[in-house]
Amino acid sequence: MSSPSSMRKNPSLPGRRARSSRRRPLRAVCAAAAVLLVLSGCNPARSGEAENYTLKFSHVTTAETPKGRAAEFFKKELEERSGGRITVELYPNSELYGDKDEMQAIQSGAVQMLAPASAKFTTVAPSLQVLDLPFLFDTAADIPEVASPETEVGKAIYANEDLEANGMKVLGLWDSGMKQIHSNNRTLAPADMRGKKYRIQPSDVLRTQIEAWGGIPTPLAFAEVYNGLQQGLLDGGENTYSNIQSQNMHTVQKYITELDHGYIGYILVINSDWYESMPADLQRVLEEVAADSSAYNREESQKVNEESKGVIEEAGTTEIVIPTEEEREAFKDVVVPSEYEKYRDVIGPEIIDELLERQGES
């Protein structure tokens, strides 16, 4: 006859088998539930309205620029309106990611939001080069009408399928402002640019525009432009007053030609997966704040550029040259409509037709 202790140690006894068989279904159910949880994409950040979210927002300009001020506005408003459920971490002036790696960062989820210039999307969404076309707007006041969501230009921005396919959702269009030519030689005609190196953003449209005027286009990251000018690796470039002044480019450039020949627009994008991970009420708050930030940015853009122009004038290191209407028209005649037609298939024929009709070139 077996002792009580030997009965407890014997795994072949009926009692042990009964208890073991009861545990197996429970374990199986738990395992299946865990698999379903993973497959459904559930995670703690999506499990309830009480969860908190951290949004990393990286950009390449200083906090004093139109983009920088709009980013600060966005942070303040989103944190307040979300009741603290969303925390925004800002990384300005290429502190976290720069021109060379910010696009990869948002696609990988290393950051959740960017506001890159449209030129940075050349390889991802070629049709966005429409915003790089020369003389797209005569003044900043034209921007809301030409680039509204209802126009062909606006559709290329707000309903861009290439951006969606690359995991980005568009939340707005922010302005940096109108571009000017900065250089070490007085520039009042395309001939004045012949053979000189001008920094550009990485865009085919900007490259062929500078080439059409006789210059040598030189793509370079924004954070490296000042050193390039200081060391004489560049003769000049094109940028807004706020970007020129905030990076001290004017201190190493003798002239700025107020040509208003181009536009720098920032596409406010968010990582699609991160956006979809939030509950619907926070998605609505995010979109509302993005829309208000775009309106705030447009007002600030004109104000900041005027302030920056004043700072440059007071510094006394750079002469601001204002071309006549005839001189500005001479620049325009070289690139319109030829540059528009050159990118008809890349940007989209319906967009080009709309723009040329607006300019009276159809």
mmCIF file of C-alpha atoms in Angstrom:
data_model
loop_
_atom_site.group_PDB
_atom_site.id
_atom_site.type_symbol
_atom_site.label_atom_id
_atom_site.label_comp_id
_atom_site.label_asym_id
_atom_site.label_seq_id
_atom_site.Cartn_x
_atom_site.Cartn_y
_atom_site.Cartn_z
ATOM 1 C CA MET A 1 0.000 0.000 0.000
ATOM 2 C CA SER A 2 1.413 3.342 -0.996
ATOM 3 C CA SER A 3 2.036 6.092 1.502
ATOM 4 C CA PRO A 4 0.291 9.487 1.262
ATOM 5 C CA SER A 5 3.539 11.122 0.240
ATOM 6 C CA SER A 6 4.134 8.664 -2.564
ATOM 7 C CA MET A 7 0.633 9.322 -3.855
ATOM 8 C CA ARG A 8 1.306 13.075 -4.049
ATOM 9 C CA LYS A 9 4.552 12.526 -5.957
ATOM 10 C CA ASN A 10 3.141 10.095 -8.528
ATOM 11 C CA PRO A 11 2.145 12.062 -11.673
ATOM 12 C CA SER A 12 0.294 9.067 -13.120
ATOM 13 C CA LEU A 13 -2.440 9.061 -10.520
ATOM 14 C CA PRO A 14 -6.009 10.047 -11.607
ATOM 15 C CA GLY A 15 -6.220 13.093 -9.366
ATOM 16 C CA ARG A 16 -3.112 14.649 -10.875
ATOM 17 C CA ARG A 17 -4.350 13.979 -14.394
ATOM 18 C CA ALA A 18 -7.698 15.617 -13.646
ATOM 19 C CA ARG A 19 -6.165 18.781 -12.275
ATOM 20 C CA SER A 20 -3.673 18.968 -15.169
ATOM 21 C CA SER A 21 -6.384 18.491 -17.793
ATOM 22 C CA ARG A 22 -8.419 21.310 -16.261
ATOM 23 C CA ARG A 23 -5.439 23.724 -16.576
ATOM 24 C CA ARG A 24 -4.725 23.011 -20.231
ATOM 25 C CA PRO A 25 -7.937 24.594 -21.644
ATOM 26 C CA LEU A 26 -7.392 27.666 -19.479
ATOM 27 C CA ARG A 27 -3.825 28.052 -20.719
ATOM 28 C CA ALA A 28 -4.960 27.549 -24.295
ATOM 29 C CA VAL A 29 -7.622 30.237 -23.949
ATOM 30 C CA CYS A 30 -5.095 32.698 -22.496
ATOM 31 C CA ALA A 31 -2.591 31.967 -25.242
ATOM 32 C CA ALA A 32 -5.225 32.401 -27.934
ATOM 33 C CA ALA A 33 -6.325 35.700 -26.398
ATOM 34 C CA ALA A 34 -2.740 36.950 -26.391
ATOM 35 C CA VAL A 35 -2.336 36.048 -30.075
ATOM 36 C CA LEU A 36 -5.567 37.825 -30.972
ATOM 37 C CA LEU A 37 -4.443 40.894 -29.057
ATOM 38 C CA VAL A 38 -1.215 41.070 -31.046
ATOM 39 C CA LEU A 39 -2.883 40.400 -34.383
ATOM 40 C CA SER A 40 -5.537 43.044 -33.781
ATOM 41 C CA GLY A 41 -2.868 45.678 -33.265
ATOM 42 C CA CYS A 42 -4.126 46.516 -29.785
ATOM 43 C CA ASN A 43 -1.745 48.220 -27.427
ATOM 44 C CA PRO A 44 -2.124 50.161 -24.190
ATOM 45 C CA ALA A 45 -2.062 53.492 -26.055
ATOM 46 C CA ARG A 46 -5.272 52.517 -27.857
ATOM 47 C CA SER A 47 -7.145 50.899 -25.006
ATOM 48 C CA GLY A 48 -8.972 53.899 -23.609
ATOM 49 C CA GLU A 49 -9.457 57.622 -23.525
ATOM 50 C CA ALA A 50 -7.409 57.963 -20.342
ATOM 51 C CA GLU A 51 -4.195 56.937 -22.124
ATOM 52 C CA ASN A 52 -1.572 59.613 -22.819
ATOM 53 C CA TYR A 53 0.355 60.177 -26.058
ATOM 54 C CA THR A 54 3.705 61.796 -26.821
ATOM 55 C CA LEU A 55 4.119 63.499 -30.197
ATOM 56 C CA LYS A 56 7.675 64.246 -31.311
ATOM 57 C CA PHE A 57 7.738 67.187 -33.748
ATOM 58 C CA SER A 58 11.071 67.817 -35.481
ATOM 59 C CA HIS A 59 11.917 70.684 -37.825
ATOM 60 C CA VAL A 60 15.003 72.442 -39.215
ATOM 61 C CA THR A 61 14.387 76.159 -38.588
ATOM 62 C CA THR A 62 14.821 78.227 -35.442
ATOM 63 C CA ALA A 63 12.000 78.947 -33.013
ATOM 64 C CA GLU A 64 11.826 82.568 -34.233
ATOM 65 C CA THR A 65 10.876 81.716 -37.834
ATOM 66 C CA PRO A 66 7.250 81.399 -39.055
ATOM 67 C CA LYS A 67 7.563 77.613 -38.824
ATOM 68 C CA GLY A 68 9.097 77.803 -35.368
ATOM 69 C CA ARG A 69 6.388 80.106 -34.041
ATOM 70 C CA ALA A 70 3.625 77.984 -35.552
ATOM 71 C CA ALA A 71 5.145 74.863 -33.982
ATOM 72 C CA GLU A 72 5.132 76.538 -30.559
ATOM 73 C CA PHE A 73 1.489 77.568 -31.095
ATOM 74 C CA PHE A 74 0.634 74.005 -32.144
ATOM 75 C CA LYS A 75 2.271 72.542 -29.015
ATOM 76 C CA LYS A 76 0.538 74.938 -26.623
ATOM 77 C CA GLU A 77 -2.917 74.546 -28.175
ATOM 78 C CA LEU A 78 -2.782 70.773 -28.598
ATOM 79 C CA GLU A 79 -1.665 70.136 -25.030
ATOM 80 C CA GLU A 80 -4.363 72.439 -23.665
ATOM 81 C CA ARG A 81 -7.231 71.239 -25.857
ATOM 82 C CA SER A 82 -6.386 67.569 -25.329
ATOM 83 C CA GLY A 83 -6.528 68.099 -21.581
ATOM 84 C CA GLY A 84 -2.915 67.010 -21.251
ATOM 85 C CA ARG A 85 -3.546 63.669 -22.951
ATOM 86 C CA ILE A 86 -1.128 64.622 -25.738
ATOM 87 C CA THR A 87 2.338 65.927 -24.918
ATOM 88 C CA VAL A 88 4.237 67.618 -27.765
ATOM 89 C CA GLU A 89 8.032 67.472 -27.771
ATOM 90 C CA LEU A 90 9.512 70.106 -30.113
ATOM 91 C CA TYR A 91 12.947 69.705 -31.698
ATOM 92 C CA PRO A 92 13.724 72.870 -33.744
ATOM 93 C CA ASN A 93 16.821 73.909 -35.715
ATOM 94 C CA SER A 94 17.775 70.328 -36.757
ATOM 95 C CA GLU A 95 18.350 69.355 -33.096
ATOM 96 C CA LEU A 96 16.959 65.859 -33.639
ATOM 97 C CA TYR A 97 16.808 65.330 -37.403
ATOM 98 C CA GLY A 98 17.939 67.474 -40.320
ATOM 99 C CA ASP A 99 17.181 67.733 -44.017
ATOM 100 C CA LYS A 100 19.024 64.519 -44.810
ATOM 101 C CA ASP A 101 17.205 62.163 -42.471
ATOM 102 C CA GLU A 102 13.900 63.674 -41.333
ATOM 103 C CA MET A 103 11.831 61.980 -44.035
ATOM 104 C CA GLN A 104 13.135 58.566 -43.040
ATOM 105 C CA ALA A 105 12.496 59.429 -39.394
ATOM 106 C CA ILE A 106 8.768 60.029 -39.856
ATOM 107 C CA GLN A 107 8.299 56.985 -42.045
ATOM 108 C CA SER A 108 9.999 54.770 -39.466
ATOM 109 C CA GLY A 109 8.016 56.301 -36.599
ATOM 110 C CA ALA A 110 11.084 57.818 -34.903
ATOM 111 C CA VAL A 111 9.142 61.100 -34.973
ATOM 112 C CA GLN A 112 5.426 61.613 -35.384
ATOM 113 C CA MET A 113 5.279 65.015 -37.087
ATOM 114 C CA LEU A 114 7.291 67.112 -39.547
ATOM 115 C CA ALA A 115 6.772 70.287 -41.542
ATOM 116 C CA PRO A 116 9.325 69.981 -44.368
ATOM 117 C CA ALA A 117 9.487 72.349 -47.314
ATOM 118 C CA SER A 118 7.663 70.946 -50.326
ATOM 119 C CA ALA A 119 10.999 70.461 -52.112
ATOM 120 C CA LYS A 120 11.956 67.775 -49.589
ATOM 121 C CA PHE A 121 9.170 65.518 -50.928
ATOM 122 C CA THR A 122 10.617 65.346 -54.455
ATOM 123 C CA THR A 123 11.352 61.619 -54.396
ATOM 124 C CA VAL A 124 8.359 60.670 -52.233
ATOM 125 C CA ALA A 125 5.607 62.760 -53.860
ATOM 126 C CA PRO A 126 6.865 64.375 -57.110
ATOM 127 C CA SER A 127 3.661 66.343 -57.754
ATOM 128 C CA LEU A 128 4.385 68.507 -54.701
ATOM 129 C CA GLN A 129 7.070 70.192 -56.780
ATOM 130 C CA VAL A 130 4.210 72.350 -57.999
ATOM 131 C CA LEU A 131 4.964 74.600 -55.007
ATOM 132 C CA ASP A 132 8.531 75.058 -56.286
ATOM 133 C CA LEU A 133 7.458 76.483 -59.643
ATOM 134 C CA PRO A 134 8.792 79.999 -60.216
ATOM 135 C CA PHE A 135 6.345 82.903 -59.964
ATOM 136 C CA LEU A 136 3.581 80.615 -58.726
ATOM 137 C CA PHE A 137 2.331 83.504 -56.568
ATOM 138 C CA ASP A 138 2.904 87.196 -57.155
ATOM 139 C CA THR A 139 2.441 87.984 -53.487
ATOM 140 C CA ALA A 140 1.776 86.064 -50.284
ATOM 141 C CA ALA A 141 -1.856 87.226 -50.474
ATOM 142 C CA ASP A 142 -2.368 84.890 -53.468
ATOM 143 C CA ILE A 143 -1.454 81.738 -51.542
ATOM 144 C CA PRO A 144 -4.834 80.905 -49.912
ATOM 145 C CA GLU A 145 -6.669 81.193 -53.227
ATOM 146 C CA VAL A 146 -4.207 79.314 -55.450
ATOM 147 C CA ALA A 147 -3.509 76.538 -52.924
ATOM 148 C CA SER A 148 -6.970 76.074 -51.404
ATOM 149 C CA PRO A 149 -8.092 72.426 -51.028
ATOM 150 C CA GLU A 150 -10.612 72.929 -53.870
ATOM 151 C CA THR A 151 -8.038 73.825 -56.566
ATOM 152 C CA GLU A 152 -5.908 71.368 -58.504
ATOM 153 C CA VAL A 153 -2.865 72.676 -56.650
ATOM 154 C CA GLY A 154 -4.627 72.154 -53.333
ATOM 155 C CA LYS A 155 -5.660 68.620 -54.226
ATOM 156 C CA ALA A 156 -2.015 67.794 -54.980
ATOM 157 C CA ILE A 157 -1.221 68.848 -51.412
ATOM 158 C CA TYR A 158 -4.137 67.734 -49.249
ATOM 159 C CA ALA A 159 -5.172 64.580 -51.137
ATOM 160 C CA ASN A 160 -1.758 63.357 -52.200
ATOM 161 C CA GLU A 161 -1.903 59.604 -52.732
ATOM 162 C CA ASP A 162 1.891 59.248 -52.776
ATOM 163 C CA LEU A 163 2.156 60.682 -49.278
ATOM 164 C CA GLU A 164 -0.591 58.359 -48.053
ATOM 165 C CA ALA A 165 1.212 55.388 -49.583
ATOM 166 C CA ASN A 166 4.352 56.392 -47.690
ATOM 167 C CA GLY A 167 2.617 56.524 -44.328
ATOM 168 C CA MET A 168 2.014 60.270 -44.042
ATOM 169 C CA LYS A 169 -1.206 62.199 -43.531
ATOM 170 C CA VAL A 170 -1.338 65.886 -44.505
ATOM 171 C CA LEU A 171 -2.736 68.221 -41.835
ATOM 172 C CA GLY A 172 -1.934 71.622 -43.305
ATOM 173 C CA LEU A 173 0.182 73.973 -45.404
ATOM 174 C CA TRP A 174 2.422 76.391 -43.535
ATOM 175 C CA ASP A 175 4.105 79.387 -45.147
ATOM 176 C CA SER A 176 7.692 80.466 -44.837
ATOM 177 C CA GLY A 177 7.027 83.239 -47.322
ATOM 178 C CA MET A 178 8.282 84.542 -50.636
ATOM 179 C CA LYS A 179 11.880 83.888 -51.708
ATOM 180 C CA GLN A 180 14.577 86.435 -52.433
ATOM 181 C CA ILE A 181 17.974 86.062 -54.127
ATOM 182 C CA HIS A 182 20.931 86.613 -51.787
ATOM 183 C CA SER A 183 24.445 86.885 -53.168
ATOM 184 C CA ASN A 184 27.736 88.761 -53.137
ATOM 185 C CA ASN A 185 27.045 90.498 -56.417
ATOM 186 C CA ARG A 186 24.286 92.916 -57.340
ATOM 187 C CA THR A 187 21.636 90.864 -59.162
ATOM 188 C CA LEU A 188 19.082 92.649 -61.326
ATOM 189 C CA ALA A 189 19.111 90.411 -64.411
ATOM 190 C CA PRO A 190 19.583 86.708 -65.120
ATOM 191 C CA ALA A 191 22.930 87.550 -66.704
ATOM 192 C CA ASP A 192 24.169 88.616 -63.256
ATOM 193 C CA MET A 193 23.802 85.016 -62.079
ATOM 194 C CA ARG A 194 25.816 83.407 -64.847
ATOM 195 C CA GLY A 195 28.447 80.945 -63.629
ATOM 196 C CA LYS A 196 27.789 81.503 -59.913
ATOM 197 C CA LYS A 197 26.882 78.799 -57.385
ATOM 198 C CA TYR A 198 23.494 79.094 -55.664
ATOM 199 C CA ARG A 199 22.298 76.886 -52.856
ATOM 200 C CA ILE A 200 18.964 75.219 -53.561
ATOM 201 C CA GLN A 201 16.736 72.699 -51.845
ATOM 202 C CA PRO A 202 16.789 69.229 -53.463
ATOM 203 C CA SER A 203 14.199 69.801 -56.190
ATOM 204 C CA ASP A 204 14.443 69.268 -59.942
ATOM 205 C CA VAL A 205 12.272 72.337 -60.499
ATOM 206 C CA LEU A 206 14.622 74.548 -58.487
ATOM 207 C CA ARG A 207 17.643 73.045 -60.218
ATOM 208 C CA THR A 208 16.431 73.776 -63.746
ATOM 209 C CA GLN A 209 15.144 77.225 -62.696
ATOM 210 C CA ILE A 210 18.629 78.298 -61.563
ATOM 211 C CA GLU A 211 20.161 76.726 -64.671
ATOM 212 C CA ALA A 212 17.737 78.646 -66.895
ATOM 213 C CA TRP A 213 19.008 81.885 -65.335
ATOM 214 C CA GLY A 214 22.612 80.837 -65.927
ATOM 215 C CA GLY A 215 23.522 79.922 -62.354
ATOM 216 C CA ILE A 216 24.969 76.695 -60.970
ATOM 217 C CA PRO A 217 22.472 75.008 -58.608
ATOM 218 C CA THR A 218 24.051 73.457 -55.517
ATOM 219 C CA PRO A 219 21.819 71.355 -53.224
ATOM 220 C CA LEU A 220 22.830 71.715 -49.579
ATOM 221 C CA ALA A 221 21.194 71.053 -46.198
ATOM 222 C CA PHE A 222 19.720 74.171 -44.609
ATOM 223 C CA ALA A 223 21.905 73.921 -41.502
ATOM 224 C CA GLU A 224 25.052 73.948 -43.657
ATOM 225 C CA VAL A 225 24.268 77.022 -45.790
ATOM 226 C CA TYR A 226 25.882 79.638 -43.544
ATOM 227 C CA ASN A 227 29.210 77.798 -43.488
ATOM 228 C CA GLY A 228 29.032 77.252 -47.229
ATOM 229 C CA LEU A 229 28.578 80.993 -47.801
ATOM 230 C CA GLN A 230 31.191 81.977 -45.241
ATOM 231 C CA GLN A 231 33.803 79.657 -46.727
ATOM 232 C CA GLY A 232 33.084 80.759 -50.284
ATOM 233 C CA LEU A 233 31.804 77.365 -51.403
ATOM 234 C CA LEU A 234 28.605 79.142 -52.469
ATOM 235 C CA ASP A 235 28.071 82.510 -54.107
ATOM 236 C CA GLY A 236 24.488 82.866 -52.959
ATOM 237 C CA GLY A 237 21.105 81.250 -52.700
ATOM 238 C CA GLU A 238 17.364 81.847 -52.530
ATOM 239 C CA ASN A 239 15.333 82.021 -49.355
ATOM 240 C CA THR A 240 12.828 84.012 -47.338
ATOM 241 C CA TYR A 241 13.862 87.017 -45.274
ATOM 242 C CA SER A 242 13.159 85.122 -42.047
ATOM 243 C CA ASN A 243 15.348 82.170 -43.003
ATOM 244 C CA ILE A 244 18.144 84.424 -44.259
ATOM 245 C CA GLN A 245 18.156 86.492 -41.078
ATOM 246 C CA SER A 246 17.636 83.671 -38.556
ATOM 247 C CA GLN A 247 20.653 81.801 -39.950
ATOM 248 C CA ASN A 248 22.768 84.979 -40.214
ATOM 249 C CA MET A 249 23.235 84.490 -43.950
ATOM 250 C CA HIS A 250 22.984 88.237 -44.441
ATOM 251 C CA THR A 251 26.193 88.758 -42.456
ATOM 252 C CA VAL A 252 28.145 86.959 -45.196
ATOM 253 C CA GLN A 253 26.174 88.268 -48.208
ATOM 254 C CA LYS A 254 26.478 91.753 -49.686
ATOM 255 C CA TYR A 255 23.162 91.881 -51.544
ATOM 256 C CA ILE A 256 19.582 90.643 -51.372
ATOM 257 C CA THR A 257 17.402 91.092 -54.446
ATOM 258 C CA GLU A 258 13.742 91.303 -53.424
ATOM 259 C CA LEU A 259 12.505 89.293 -56.377
ATOM 260 C CA ASP A 260 9.581 87.426 -54.762
ATOM 261 C CA HIS A 261 10.164 84.848 -57.485
ATOM 262 C CA GLY A 262 9.262 81.750 -55.514
ATOM 263 C CA TYR A 263 7.540 80.393 -52.454
ATOM 264 C CA ILE A 264 8.581 78.180 -49.582
ATOM 265 C CA GLY A 265 5.678 76.192 -48.230
ATOM 266 C CA TYR A 266 5.865 73.605 -45.477
ATOM 267 C CA ILE A 267 3.698 70.493 -45.676
ATOM 268 C CA LEU A 268 2.526 69.639 -42.154
ATOM 269 C CA VAL A 269 2.465 65.831 -42.022
ATOM 270 C CA ILE A 270 1.879 63.260 -39.318
ATOM 271 C CA ASN A 271 2.756 59.581 -39.241
ATOM 272 C CA SER A 272 -0.432 57.825 -40.362
ATOM 273 C CA ASP A 273 -0.084 54.807 -38.073
ATOM 274 C CA TRP A 274 0.418 57.016 -35.024
ATOM 275 C CA TYR A 275 -2.570 59.141 -35.990
ATOM 276 C CA GLU A 276 -4.745 56.049 -36.412
ATOM 277 C CA SER A 277 -3.628 54.742 -33.009
ATOM 278 C CA MET A 278 -5.468 57.569 -31.236
ATOM 279 C CA PRO A 279 -9.160 57.581 -30.297
ATOM 280 C CA ALA A 280 -11.495 59.553 -32.560
ATOM 281 C CA ASP A 281 -11.917 62.458 -30.161
ATOM 282 C CA LEU A 282 -8.177 63.136 -30.053
ATOM 283 C CA GLN A 283 -7.950 62.846 -33.836
ATOM 284 C CA ARG A 284 -10.561 65.609 -34.102
ATOM 285 C CA VAL A 285 -8.673 67.810 -31.634
ATOM 286 C CA LEU A 286 -5.444 67.248 -33.537
ATOM 287 C CA GLU A 287 -7.007 68.243 -36.863
ATOM 288 C CA GLU A 288 -8.644 71.335 -35.385
ATOM 289 C CA VAL A 289 -5.382 72.502 -33.830
ATOM 290 C CA ALA A 290 -3.531 71.853 -37.102
ATOM 291 C CA ALA A 291 -6.057 74.009 -38.999
ATOM 292 C CA ASP A 292 -5.773 76.815 -36.450
ATOM 293 C CA SER A 293 -1.983 76.546 -36.561
ATOM 294 C CA SER A 294 -2.035 76.983 -40.338
ATOM 295 C CA ALA A 295 -4.091 80.176 -40.021
ATOM 296 C CA TYR A 296 -1.817 81.440 -37.250
ATOM 297 C CA ASN A 297 1.267 80.631 -39.330
ATOM 298 C CA ARG A 298 0.011 82.578 -42.352
ATOM 299 C CA GLU A 299 -0.418 85.709 -40.256
ATOM 300 C CA GLU A 300 2.912 85.249 -38.512
ATOM 301 C CA SER A 301 4.746 84.564 -41.774
ATOM 302 C CA GLN A 302 4.146 88.025 -43.196
ATOM 303 C CA LYS A 303 4.867 89.660 -39.850
ATOM 304 C CA VAL A 304 8.090 87.726 -39.207
ATOM 305 C CA ASN A 305 9.455 88.317 -42.703
ATOM 306 C CA GLU A 306 8.916 92.055 -42.321
ATOM 307 C CA GLU A 307 10.636 91.956 -38.934
ATOM 308 C CA SER A 308 13.569 90.008 -40.383
ATOM 309 C CA LYS A 309 13.897 92.419 -43.283
ATOM 310 C CA GLY A 310 14.112 95.246 -40.756
ATOM 311 C CA VAL A 311 16.825 93.435 -38.786
ATOM 312 C CA ILE A 312 18.849 92.941 -41.968
ATOM 313 C CA GLU A 313 18.519 96.603 -42.907
ATOM 314 C CA GLU A 314 19.588 97.716 -39.431
ATOM 315 C CA ALA A 315 22.630 95.416 -39.499
ATOM 316 C CA GLY A 316 23.976 97.433 -42.422
ATOM 317 C CA THR A 317 25.961 94.517 -43.850
ATOM 318 C CA THR A 318 23.646 93.824 -46.772
ATOM 319 C CA GLU A 319 22.054 96.062 -49.391
ATOM 320 C CA ILE A 320 18.465 95.175 -50.265
ATOM 321 C CA VAL A 321 17.887 95.782 -53.969
ATOM 322 C CA ILE A 322 14.344 96.273 -55.292
ATOM 323 C CA PRO A 323 14.033 95.412 -59.011
ATOM 324 C CA THR A 324 11.680 97.345 -61.268
ATOM 325 C CA GLU A 325 8.620 95.624 -62.732
ATOM 326 C CA GLU A 326 10.488 95.299 -66.034
ATOM 327 C CA GLU A 327 13.513 93.722 -64.352
ATOM 328 C CA ARG A 328 11.344 91.236 -62.478
ATOM 329 C CA GLU A 329 9.454 90.427 -65.670
ATOM 330 C CA ALA A 330 12.763 89.648 -67.399
ATOM 331 C CA PHE A 331 13.438 86.909 -64.841
ATOM 332 C CA LYS A 332 9.903 85.597 -65.252
ATOM 333 C CA ASP A 333 10.017 85.475 -69.043
ATOM 334 C CA VAL A 334 12.942 83.048 -68.917
ATOM 335 C CA VAL A 335 11.085 80.453 -66.836
ATOM 336 C CA VAL A 336 7.352 80.940 -67.490
ATOM 337 C CA PRO A 337 5.816 79.003 -69.183
ATOM 338 C CA SER A 338 8.883 76.923 -70.127
ATOM 339 C CA GLU A 339 9.526 75.506 -66.627
ATOM 340 C CA TYR A 340 5.837 74.728 -66.190
ATOM 341 C CA GLU A 341 5.706 72.768 -69.443
ATOM 342 C CA LYS A 342 8.921 70.931 -68.588
ATOM 343 C CA TYR A 343 7.228 69.345 -65.554
ATOM 344 C CA ARG A 344 3.765 68.825 -67.019
ATOM 345 C CA ASP A 345 3.924 65.025 -66.750
ATOM 346 C CA VAL A 346 5.622 64.987 -63.342
ATOM 347 C CA ILE A 347 3.345 67.474 -61.612
ATOM 348 C CA GLY A 348 0.184 66.682 -63.561
ATOM 349 C CA PRO A 349 -1.287 68.198 -66.745
ATOM 350 C CA GLU A 350 -4.486 69.373 -65.018
ATOM 351 C CA ILE A 351 -2.442 71.303 -62.446
ATOM 352 C CA ILE A 352 -0.219 72.919 -65.065
ATOM 353 C CA ASP A 353 -3.227 73.869 -67.188
ATOM 354 C CA GLU A 354 -4.933 75.508 -64.208
ATOM 355 C CA LEU A 355 -1.817 77.517 -63.352
ATOM 356 C CA LEU A 356 -1.101 78.646 -66.907
ATOM 357 C CA GLU A 357 -4.699 79.684 -67.370
ATOM 358 C CA ARG A 358 -4.447 81.747 -64.210
ATOM 359 C CA GLN A 359 -1.321 83.423 -65.545
ATOM 360 C CA GLY A 360 -2.864 84.010 -68.959
ATOM 361 C CA GLU A 361 -0.428 81.660 -70.684
ATOM 362 C CA SER A 362 -2.943 79.096 -72.014
#
